[in-house]
């Protein structure tokens, strides 16, 4: 199987780079190989490579900057994913793409299902929702996996930020009114690969029959405040921490250009029922991430 991975240097893309070779021949593309904001380049590259499977781990993920860079966010998050889905249909390839909990407005009190109406509060969420629609319109054997609060121990994730702050401050303020499901990038890549591996005998028809949107996050829901406390408790280098007090505060204390949904946990039952796979509890994955 020939696989093209787009966005190889992101949190998720990095994990895929290491796991995908077990499934086939992988061509991994970073920004330097393919500028995803250029739809023509996206189309040309994929037509030339003729993969059996396309995984798009690239995205415009600067949530606050997206408020003023709407056109660029739309190209990367909506127009190009639509082109990827269209090429995949033309060449009988499978297309796997990731979307976000930020398509919802956060007014629910129970984890969102795929049937709940989307109503994004910010430009990033709007661009990702447009991407879902573009893929659904152009695509055939596609999976859109909506995920949330993605972290890895590389780069600028919330986990690394909390660990970094804990080494510089005696008091930390963390918002306690945003609720969601932390999702370890390694878990997300692994469970996606399991879906592929479980269907290799007839991947194209298997994915055609199951195409659509699925929610896929770490199991369970927590607040940013409780998540931060758990990160600090599991810190493998506890003696480096200076922090003595973690103060729960309202999001109003940290105004940001983009409004975030206050509750964005996703119900993953459809994914489990369809693929027979259970994402592990978010806290279990966090422990694995910090202790590995
Ligand atoms: N992070 C979260 O909390 C979160 C939550 C919900 C959903 N998601 C979704 O999950 C998926 C994976 O997210 P992630 O956290 O792994 O994202 P990430 O770490 O920000 O990675 C995104 C990747 O996209 C690449 N990229 C951006 N613009 C590009 C362009 N014009 N051309 C080529 N590549 C470009 C970036 O390249 P550079 O490395 O060169 O910058 C980066 O490697 C995305 O679809 C995201 O929307 C993420």
Short mmCIF file of C-alpha atoms and ligand atoms in Angstrom, two decimals:
data_model
loop_
_atom_site.label_atom_id
_atom_site.label_comp_id
_atom_site.label_asym_id
_atom_site.label_seq_id
_atom_site.Cartn_x
_atom_site.Cartn_y
_atom_site.Cartn_z
CA UNK A 1 0.00 0.00 0.00
CA UNK A 2 1.30 3.47 -0.91
CA UNK A 3 0.56 6.07 1.76
CA UNK A 4 0.97 9.83 1.55
CA UNK A 5 1.18 11.65 4.88
CA UNK A 6 0.63 15.41 4.70
CA UNK A 7 1.77 17.54 7.65
CA UNK A 8 4.54 15.25 8.87
CA UNK A 9 6.00 17.75 11.36
CA UNK A 10 2.90 18.51 13.45
CA UNK A 11 2.03 16.79 16.74
CA UNK A 12 -0.05 14.14 15.00
CA UNK A 13 2.02 14.02 11.81
CA UNK A 14 5.17 13.30 13.77
CA UNK A 15 3.56 10.27 15.40
CA UNK A 16 2.29 9.00 12.05
CA UNK A 17 5.75 9.29 10.55
CA UNK A 18 6.93 6.68 13.02
CA UNK A 19 3.94 4.34 12.96
CA UNK A 20 2.82 4.31 9.32
CA UNK A 21 5.79 2.41 7.84
CA UNK A 22 4.34 -0.75 9.44
CA UNK A 23 1.38 -0.42 7.06
CA UNK A 24 3.06 0.32 3.75
CA UNK A 25 5.37 2.55 1.74
CA UNK A 26 5.08 6.05 3.13
CA UNK A 27 5.80 9.36 1.45
CA UNK A 28 5.83 11.95 4.25
CA UNK A 29 5.38 15.58 3.25
CA UNK A 30 6.10 18.66 5.36
CA UNK A 31 5.55 22.32 4.57
CA UNK A 32 8.88 22.34 2.71
CA UNK A 33 7.61 19.63 0.33
CA UNK A 34 4.03 20.80 -0.14
CA UNK A 35 2.42 24.12 0.77
CA UNK A 36 -1.11 23.09 1.71
CA UNK A 37 -2.39 26.64 1.19
CA UNK A 38 -1.79 26.07 -2.54
CA UNK A 39 -4.65 23.92 -3.87
CA UNK A 40 -3.01 23.46 -7.27
CA UNK A 41 0.15 22.14 -5.66
CA UNK A 42 -1.95 19.79 -3.50
CA UNK A 43 -3.76 18.42 -6.53
CA UNK A 44 -0.60 18.08 -8.66
CA UNK A 45 1.40 16.36 -5.92
CA UNK A 46 -1.30 13.82 -5.12
CA UNK A 47 -2.03 13.08 -8.78
CA UNK A 48 1.66 12.45 -9.36
CA UNK A 49 2.08 10.25 -6.29
CA UNK A 50 -1.14 8.20 -6.84
CA UNK A 51 -1.35 6.90 -3.25
CA UNK A 52 -3.79 4.26 -2.01
CA UNK A 53 -4.21 6.18 1.25
CA UNK A 54 -3.91 9.90 2.03
CA UNK A 55 -3.63 11.03 5.65
CA UNK A 56 -3.95 14.77 6.23
CA UNK A 57 -2.36 15.75 9.53
CA UNK A 58 -1.74 19.32 8.37
CA UNK A 59 -3.93 22.18 9.52
CA UNK A 60 -3.93 25.87 10.34
CA UNK A 61 -4.12 25.46 14.14
CA UNK A 62 -3.31 28.98 15.38
CA UNK A 63 -6.75 29.52 16.88
CA UNK A 64 -6.23 33.17 17.88
CA UNK A 65 -4.36 34.21 14.73
CA UNK A 66 -7.11 32.69 12.60
CA UNK A 67 -9.36 35.56 13.71
CA UNK A 68 -7.33 37.86 11.45
CA UNK A 69 -5.99 35.32 8.94
CA UNK A 70 -9.31 33.89 7.80
CA UNK A 71 -8.36 33.57 4.14
CA UNK A 72 -5.22 31.56 4.90
CA UNK A 73 -7.02 29.40 7.50
CA UNK A 74 -9.75 28.65 4.94
CA UNK A 75 -7.26 27.64 2.27
CA UNK A 76 -5.46 25.22 4.59
CA UNK A 77 -8.43 23.94 6.60
CA UNK A 78 -11.20 23.96 4.00
CA UNK A 79 -10.24 24.41 0.35
CA UNK A 80 -7.23 22.08 0.25
CA UNK A 81 -8.86 19.27 2.25
CA UNK A 82 -11.69 19.44 -0.31
CA UNK A 83 -9.14 19.03 -3.09
CA UNK A 84 -7.50 16.12 -1.24
CA UNK A 85 -10.88 14.38 -0.97
CA UNK A 86 -11.62 15.01 -4.63
CA UNK A 87 -8.29 13.61 -5.82
CA UNK A 88 -8.74 10.62 -3.51
CA UNK A 89 -12.11 9.89 -5.13
CA UNK A 90 -10.66 10.21 -8.64
CA UNK A 91 -7.77 7.83 -7.99
CA UNK A 92 -9.72 5.36 -5.81
CA UNK A 93 -7.78 6.27 -2.71
CA UNK A 94 -8.84 6.50 0.93
CA UNK A 95 -8.72 9.90 2.61
CA UNK A 96 -8.34 10.36 6.38
CA UNK A 97 -8.69 13.87 7.80
CA UNK A 98 -8.96 15.41 11.28
CA UNK A 99 -11.42 18.01 12.50
CA UNK A 100 -12.10 19.64 15.82
CA UNK A 101 -14.36 19.95 18.85
CA UNK A 102 -14.30 23.71 18.11
CA UNK A 103 -17.01 23.18 15.48
CA UNK A 104 -19.38 23.24 18.50
CA UNK A 105 -20.44 26.26 20.55
CA UNK A 106 -19.93 24.60 23.93
CA UNK A 107 -23.44 25.19 25.19
CA UNK A 108 -24.20 21.46 25.65
CA UNK A 109 -24.09 19.73 29.00
CA UNK A 110 -23.37 16.23 27.64
CA UNK A 111 -20.62 15.12 25.25
CA UNK A 112 -21.48 16.05 21.66
CA UNK A 113 -22.47 13.33 19.21
CA UNK A 114 -22.01 13.46 15.44
CA UNK A 115 -25.71 14.27 15.12
CA UNK A 116 -25.47 17.47 17.17
CA UNK A 117 -25.59 20.71 15.24
CA UNK A 118 -22.29 22.49 14.75
CA UNK A 119 -22.08 26.20 15.55
CA UNK A 120 -18.45 27.34 15.72
CA UNK A 121 -17.64 30.36 17.85
CA UNK A 122 -14.36 31.26 16.17
CA UNK A 123 -12.78 31.51 12.71
CA UNK A 124 -10.64 28.39 13.22
CA UNK A 125 -13.76 26.35 14.02
CA UNK A 126 -15.57 27.85 11.04
CA UNK A 127 -12.71 26.97 8.68
CA UNK A 128 -12.57 23.39 9.98
CA UNK A 129 -16.35 23.05 9.57
CA UNK A 130 -16.08 24.33 5.98
CA UNK A 131 -13.39 21.69 5.45
CA UNK A 132 -15.75 18.95 6.65
CA UNK A 133 -18.39 20.14 4.19
CA UNK A 134 -15.90 20.33 1.30
CA UNK A 135 -14.73 16.78 1.98
CA UNK A 136 -18.28 15.44 2.30
CA UNK A 137 -19.19 17.07 -1.00
CA UNK A 138 -16.16 15.91 -3.00
CA UNK A 139 -15.20 12.73 -1.21
CA UNK A 140 -16.01 9.05 -1.38
CA UNK A 141 -14.00 6.73 0.89
CA UNK A 142 -13.19 9.34 3.53
CA UNK A 143 -13.06 9.48 7.31
CA UNK A 144 -13.26 12.79 9.15
CA UNK A 145 -12.09 12.20 12.71
CA UNK A 146 -13.09 15.05 15.00
CA UNK A 147 -10.73 15.23 17.91
CA UNK A 148 -9.96 17.62 20.79
CA UNK A 149 -7.27 19.03 23.10
CA UNK A 150 -4.47 17.23 21.21
CA UNK A 151 -1.09 17.11 22.96
CA UNK A 152 2.29 15.55 22.50
CA UNK A 153 5.49 15.94 24.44
CA UNK A 154 7.03 17.71 21.46
CA UNK A 155 6.42 21.37 20.77
CA UNK A 156 4.05 23.84 22.32
CA UNK A 157 1.28 21.61 23.69
CA UNK A 158 -0.69 22.42 26.85
CA UNK A 159 1.18 19.62 28.64
CA UNK A 160 4.57 21.13 27.83
CA UNK A 161 3.33 24.63 28.66
CA UNK A 162 2.13 23.52 32.11
CA UNK A 163 5.42 21.73 32.80
CA UNK A 164 7.33 24.82 31.63
CA UNK A 165 5.26 27.25 33.77
CA UNK A 166 5.70 25.00 36.82
CA UNK A 167 9.47 25.52 36.63
CA UNK A 168 9.21 29.31 36.52
CA UNK A 169 6.33 30.23 38.85
CA UNK A 170 5.33 29.58 42.45
CA UNK A 171 1.66 30.22 41.63
CA UNK A 172 -0.12 29.14 38.48
CA UNK A 173 -3.57 30.24 37.38
CA UNK A 174 -5.44 27.74 35.22
CA UNK A 175 -8.97 28.11 33.89
CA UNK A 176 -11.51 25.81 35.50
CA UNK A 177 -14.51 26.61 33.30
CA UNK A 178 -13.34 24.96 30.05
CA UNK A 179 -14.20 21.27 29.81
CA UNK A 180 -13.03 18.81 27.16
CA UNK A 181 -11.21 15.57 26.41
CA UNK A 182 -7.41 15.59 26.28
CA UNK A 183 -6.16 13.45 23.41
CA UNK A 184 -2.60 12.09 23.19
CA UNK A 185 -1.28 12.43 19.62
CA UNK A 186 0.39 9.00 19.88
CA UNK A 187 -2.92 7.36 20.84
CA UNK A 188 -4.71 9.15 18.00
CA UNK A 189 -2.17 8.00 15.40
CA UNK A 190 -2.11 4.46 16.77
CA UNK A 191 -5.88 4.00 16.84
CA UNK A 192 -6.17 5.45 13.31
CA UNK A 193 -3.57 2.92 12.12
CA UNK A 194 -5.52 0.14 13.85
CA UNK A 195 -8.61 1.11 11.83
CA UNK A 196 -6.55 0.83 8.64
CA UNK A 197 -4.85 -2.40 9.68
CA UNK A 198 -8.20 -4.01 10.54
CA UNK A 199 -9.51 -3.36 7.02
CA UNK A 200 -6.52 -4.04 4.78
CA UNK A 201 -8.17 -6.93 2.94
CA UNK A 202 -10.59 -4.50 1.27
CA UNK A 203 -9.67 -1.06 2.53
CA UNK A 204 -11.35 0.96 -0.23
CA UNK A 205 -14.76 -0.70 0.06
CA UNK A 206 -14.44 -0.94 3.86
CA UNK A 207 -13.95 2.82 4.13
CA UNK A 208 -16.55 3.57 1.43
CA UNK A 209 -19.11 1.69 3.48
CA UNK A 210 -18.10 3.49 6.65
CA UNK A 211 -17.33 6.97 5.28
CA UNK A 212 -18.32 9.99 7.33
CA UNK A 213 -17.62 11.94 10.49
CA UNK A 214 -16.52 10.24 13.72
CA UNK A 215 -15.67 11.67 17.12
CA UNK A 216 -12.36 10.33 18.40
CA UNK A 217 -10.73 11.66 21.59
CA UNK A 218 -9.30 10.37 24.83
CA UNK A 219 -12.14 8.83 26.83
CA UNK A 220 -13.74 11.01 29.51
CA UNK A 221 -13.93 14.71 30.18
CA UNK A 222 -12.07 17.10 32.46
CA UNK A 223 -11.42 20.79 33.04
CA UNK A 224 -8.19 22.50 32.04
CA UNK A 225 -7.55 23.04 35.77
CA UNK A 226 -7.91 19.33 36.66
CA UNK A 227 -5.86 18.39 33.60
CA UNK A 228 -3.05 20.73 34.69
CA UNK A 229 -3.11 19.29 38.22
CA UNK A 230 -2.83 15.77 36.80
CA UNK A 231 0.06 16.81 34.53
CA UNK A 232 1.97 18.20 37.50
CA UNK A 233 1.25 15.12 39.62
CA UNK A 234 2.60 12.84 36.89
CA UNK A 235 5.63 15.05 36.11
CA UNK A 236 8.60 12.65 35.79
CA UNK A 237 10.93 15.41 37.09
CA UNK A 238 8.93 16.58 40.12
CA UNK A 239 11.97 18.06 41.85
CA UNK A 240 12.31 20.65 39.09
CA UNK A 241 8.91 22.17 39.94
CA UNK A 242 8.84 25.53 41.73
CA UNK A 243 5.06 25.75 41.76
CA UNK A 244 3.30 25.61 45.14
CA UNK A 245 -0.22 26.81 44.33
CA UNK A 246 -2.46 26.13 41.34
CA UNK A 247 -5.30 28.60 41.35
CA UNK A 248 -8.54 27.84 39.49
CA UNK A 249 -9.74 30.91 37.57
CA UNK A 250 -12.42 31.87 35.07
CA UNK A 251 -11.63 32.13 31.33
CA UNK A 252 -12.57 35.82 31.75
CA UNK A 253 -9.18 36.31 33.44
CA UNK A 254 -7.42 35.35 30.19
CA UNK A 255 -9.20 37.13 27.36
CA UNK A 256 -8.10 35.83 23.95
CA UNK A 257 -8.89 37.08 20.42
CA UNK A 258 -10.79 33.85 19.68
CA UNK A 259 -13.69 32.73 21.87
CA UNK A 260 -13.39 29.08 22.94
CA UNK A 261 -16.34 26.77 23.67
CA UNK A 262 -16.61 26.16 27.41
CA UNK A 263 -17.74 22.54 27.01
CA UNK A 264 -16.47 20.56 24.06
CA UNK A 265 -16.25 16.91 25.12
CA UNK A 266 -17.09 14.53 22.27
CA UNK A 267 -19.07 11.31 22.51
CA UNK A 268 -17.02 8.59 20.72
CA UNK A 269 -19.63 5.80 20.75
CA UNK A 270 -20.15 5.87 16.97
CA UNK A 271 -16.43 5.27 16.39
CA UNK A 272 -16.39 2.39 18.88
CA UNK A 273 -19.57 0.82 17.50
CA UNK A 274 -18.31 1.05 13.90
CA UNK A 275 -14.70 0.00 14.33
CA UNK A 276 -14.82 -2.03 17.56
CA UNK A 277 -12.07 0.10 19.11
CA UNK A 278 -12.17 1.89 22.47
CA UNK A 279 -10.03 5.00 22.93
CA UNK A 280 -8.34 4.75 26.36
CA UNK A 281 -9.19 7.10 29.23
CA UNK A 282 -7.50 10.48 28.84
CA UNK A 283 -5.80 10.11 32.24
CA UNK A 284 -4.41 6.67 31.35
CA UNK A 285 -2.90 8.07 28.13
CA UNK A 286 -1.46 11.05 29.99
CA UNK A 287 0.27 8.72 32.43
CA UNK A 288 1.65 6.69 29.54
CA UNK A 289 2.81 9.84 27.74
CA UNK A 290 4.61 11.28 30.75
CA UNK A 291 6.11 8.02 31.94
CA UNK A 292 7.28 6.73 28.54
N1 LIG B 1 -4.04 20.67 18.66
C1 LIG B 1 -5.27 20.54 19.11
O1 LIG B 1 -5.55 20.78 20.29
C2 LIG B 1 -6.36 20.05 18.20
C3 LIG B 1 -7.67 19.98 18.71
C4 LIG B 1 -8.69 19.53 17.87
C5 LIG B 1 -8.41 19.15 16.57
N2 LIG B 1 -7.14 19.23 16.11
C6 LIG B 1 -6.90 18.84 14.71
O2 LIG B 1 -6.03 17.71 14.73
C7 LIG B 1 -5.18 17.74 13.58
C8 LIG B 1 -3.73 17.62 14.01
O3 LIG B 1 -3.43 18.73 14.87
P1 LIG B 1 -1.98 18.96 15.48
O4 LIG B 1 -2.16 19.38 16.89
O5 LIG B 1 -1.09 17.82 15.16
O6 LIG B 1 -1.53 20.24 14.64
P2 LIG B 1 -0.12 20.95 14.60
O7 LIG B 1 0.81 20.34 15.58
O8 LIG B 1 -0.35 22.42 14.65
O9 LIG B 1 0.41 20.57 13.16
C9 LIG B 1 -0.14 21.11 12.01
C10 LIG B 1 0.85 20.87 10.89
O10 LIG B 1 0.31 21.50 9.72
C11 LIG B 1 1.39 22.09 9.04
N3 LIG B 1 0.98 23.20 8.20
C12 LIG B 1 0.35 24.34 8.55
N4 LIG B 1 0.22 25.13 7.46
C13 LIG B 1 0.77 24.48 6.43
C14 LIG B 1 0.96 24.77 5.05
N5 LIG B 1 0.53 25.93 4.51
N6 LIG B 1 1.56 23.85 4.26
C15 LIG B 1 2.00 22.69 4.78
N7 LIG B 1 1.87 22.34 6.08
C16 LIG B 1 1.26 23.24 6.88
C17 LIG B 1 2.31 22.61 10.12
O11 LIG B 1 3.57 22.77 9.54
P3 LIG B 1 4.83 23.39 10.34
O12 LIG B 1 5.25 22.29 11.28
O13 LIG B 1 5.82 23.67 9.28
O14 LIG B 1 4.31 24.61 11.02
C18 LIG B 1 2.24 21.50 11.14
O15 LIG B 1 3.25 20.54 10.93
C19 LIG B 1 -5.54 19.03 12.83
O16 LIG B 1 -6.47 18.75 11.82
C20 LIG B 1 -6.19 19.90 13.90
O17 LIG B 1 -7.10 20.83 13.33
C21 LIG B 1 -6.11 19.66 16.89
#
